[in-house]
CSV table of C-alpha atoms in Angstrom, one decimal:
chain,number,residue,atom,x,y,z
A,96,UNK,CA,102.7,-38.8,-144.3
A,97,UNK,CA,105.2,-41.2,-146.1
A,98,UNK,CA,108.9,-40.7,-145.1
A,99,UNK,CA,111.9,-42.1,-146.8
A,100,UNK,CA,115.5,-42.2,-145.4
A,101,UNK,CA,118.3,-43.3,-147.4
A,102,UNK,CA,121.5,-44.6,-146.5
A,103,UNK,CA,124.8,-46.5,-147.9
A,104,UNK,CA,126.3,-44.0,-150.0
A,105,UNK,CA,130.2,-43.4,-149.9
A,106,UNK,CA,133.1,-42.7,-151.8
A,107,UNK,CA,135.0,-45.7,-153.9
A,108,UNK,CA,137.1,-46.2,-156.9
A,109,UNK,CA,135.8,-46.9,-160.4
A,110,UNK,CA,134.9,-50.9,-160.8
A,111,UNK,CA,133.5,-51.2,-157.1
A,112,UNK,CA,130.3,-51.8,-155.8
A,113,UNK,CA,127.8,-50.2,-153.4
A,114,UNK,CA,124.3,-50.8,-152.1
A,115,UNK,CA,121.8,-48.1,-151.4
A,116,UNK,CA,118.9,-48.4,-148.8
A,117,UNK,CA,115.8,-46.8,-148.4
A,118,UNK,CA,113.6,-47.2,-145.4
A,119,UNK,CA,110.0,-46.1,-145.8
A,120,UNK,CA,107.3,-45.3,-143.3
A,121,UNK,CA,104.0,-43.9,-143.0
A,122,UNK,CA,102.2,-45.6,-146.0
A,123,UNK,CA,98.7,-45.1,-146.3
A,124,UNK,CA,98.1,-46.8,-149.3
A,125,UNK,CA,99.2,-50.6,-150.3
A,126,UNK,CA,100.2,-50.1,-153.9
A,127,UNK,CA,103.5,-47.6,-154.6
A,128,UNK,CA,105.9,-47.1,-157.2
A,129,UNK,CA,109.3,-46.6,-155.9
A,130,UNK,CA,112.3,-45.3,-157.5
A,131,UNK,CA,115.9,-44.3,-157.3
A,132,UNK,CA,117.1,-41.0,-158.9
A,133,UNK,CA,120.4,-39.1,-159.1
A,134,UNK,CA,121.6,-35.5,-159.5
A,135,UNK,CA,125.2,-34.6,-160.2
A,136,UNK,CA,126.2,-30.9,-159.7
A,137,UNK,CA,125.0,-28.7,-162.4
A,138,UNK,CA,122.7,-31.2,-163.9
A,139,UNK,CA,119.1,-32.0,-163.7
A,140,UNK,CA,117.8,-35.1,-161.5
A,141,UNK,CA,117.3,-38.2,-163.7
A,142,UNK,CA,115.7,-41.5,-163.0
A,143,UNK,CA,118.0,-44.5,-162.4
A,144,UNK,CA,115.7,-47.5,-161.7
A,145,UNK,CA,112.0,-47.9,-160.7
A,146,UNK,CA,110.1,-50.8,-159.3
A,147,UNK,CA,106.2,-51.3,-158.9
A,148,UNK,CA,104.3,-53.1,-156.4
A,149,UNK,CA,104.4,-56.3,-158.2
A,150,UNK,CA,108.0,-56.3,-158.4
A,151,UNK,CA,108.4,-55.0,-162.3
A,152,UNK,CA,111.4,-53.2,-162.7
A,153,UNK,CA,112.8,-50.6,-165.2
A,154,UNK,CA,116.2,-48.9,-165.7
A,155,UNK,CA,117.8,-46.1,-167.4
A,156,UNK,CA,119.9,-47.2,-170.3
A,157,UNK,CA,123.0,-45.8,-168.6
A,158,UNK,CA,123.1,-48.3,-165.9
A,159,UNK,CA,121.2,-51.3,-167.3
A,160,UNK,CA,123.4,-54.7,-166.5
A,161,UNK,CA,125.2,-52.6,-163.6
A,162,UNK,CA,122.5,-51.6,-161.2
A,163,UNK,CA,119.6,-53.7,-159.6
A,164,UNK,CA,116.6,-52.2,-158.0
A,165,UNK,CA,114.9,-54.5,-155.4
A,166,UNK,CA,112.5,-54.1,-152.3
A,167,UNK,CA,111.9,-56.1,-149.2
A,168,UNK,CA,108.0,-55.5,-148.4
A,169,UNK,CA,108.5,-57.0,-144.9
A,170,UNK,CA,111.2,-54.4,-143.9
A,171,UNK,CA,109.8,-51.6,-146.0
A,172,UNK,CA,112.9,-51.0,-147.5
A,173,UNK,CA,114.0,-50.4,-151.2
A,174,UNK,CA,117.6,-51.2,-152.3
A,175,UNK,CA,119.7,-50.3,-155.3
A,176,UNK,CA,122.7,-52.6,-155.9
A,177,UNK,CA,125.4,-50.6,-157.9
A,178,UNK,CA,128.1,-52.8,-159.4
A,179,UNK,CA,130.9,-51.7,-162.0
A,180,UNK,CA,130.5,-48.2,-160.9
A,181,UNK,CA,131.9,-45.4,-163.1
A,182,UNK,CA,132.9,-41.9,-162.4
A,183,UNK,CA,130.0,-40.6,-164.2
A,184,UNK,CA,127.7,-42.5,-161.5
A,185,UNK,CA,128.8,-39.9,-158.9
A,186,UNK,CA,125.7,-37.9,-157.9
A,187,UNK,CA,123.4,-37.5,-154.9
A,188,UNK,CA,120.8,-40.5,-155.1
A,189,UNK,CA,117.2,-39.9,-153.9
A,190,UNK,CA,114.7,-42.4,-153.2
A,191,UNK,CA,111.1,-41.8,-154.3
A,192,UNK,CA,107.7,-42.9,-154.1
A,193,UNK,CA,104.2,-42.5,-155.6
A,194,UNK,CA,101.0,-44.2,-154.4
A,195,UNK,CA,100.2,-45.5,-157.8
A,196,UNK,CA,98.7,-49.2,-159.1
A,197,UNK,CA,100.2,-49.4,-162.5
A,198,UNK,CA,103.2,-48.7,-164.7
A,199,UNK,CA,105.8,-46.6,-162.9
A,200,UNK,CA,107.2,-43.8,-164.5
A,201,UNK,CA,110.8,-41.8,-164.7
A,202,UNK,CA,109.4,-38.6,-164.5
A,203,UNK,CA,110.7,-36.6,-161.4
A,204,UNK,CA,107.7,-34.3,-161.3
A,205,UNK,CA,105.5,-37.7,-161.0
A,206,UNK,CA,106.8,-38.8,-157.5
A,207,UNK,CA,105.3,-37.2,-154.5
A,208,UNK,CA,107.5,-38.3,-151.8
A,209,UNK,CA,111.4,-38.1,-151.5
A,210,UNK,CA,114.0,-38.8,-149.5
A,211,UNK,CA,116.8,-36.5,-148.5
A,212,UNK,CA,119.4,-38.2,-150.5
A,213,UNK,CA,122.6,-39.9,-149.9
A,214,UNK,CA,125.9,-39.2,-151.8
A,215,UNK,CA,127.8,-41.3,-154.0
A,216,UNK,CA,131.2,-40.3,-155.2
A,217,UNK,CA,133.2,-42.5,-157.7
A,218,UNK,CA,136.9,-41.6,-158.5
A,219,UNK,CA,138.8,-43.0,-161.4
């Protein structure tokens, strides 16, 4: 059973930076898509960034140029570097994974494993 644990959330002012981490364990397959999703109160969960087993990345338009997804395979850790944060980035951020050797999707329903989330709050 894959387990994902996020950390690194917090409260900060607009324009600041934050790095989220997601530590994974229990992998039974060597090829995974991993991604960061977020959900603000009253809104649907949405994809932020995804990365495939070969390190290819994809981003939501709203975060392109500001956020960077990366991973350290040796540490089984996924990261999300968030720069130039805006109040509209405030949300619960979730790490997700799906055993897949191909193009990663942004669909929430496509991911099988989820972390518990870490809160990011950006004030103006």
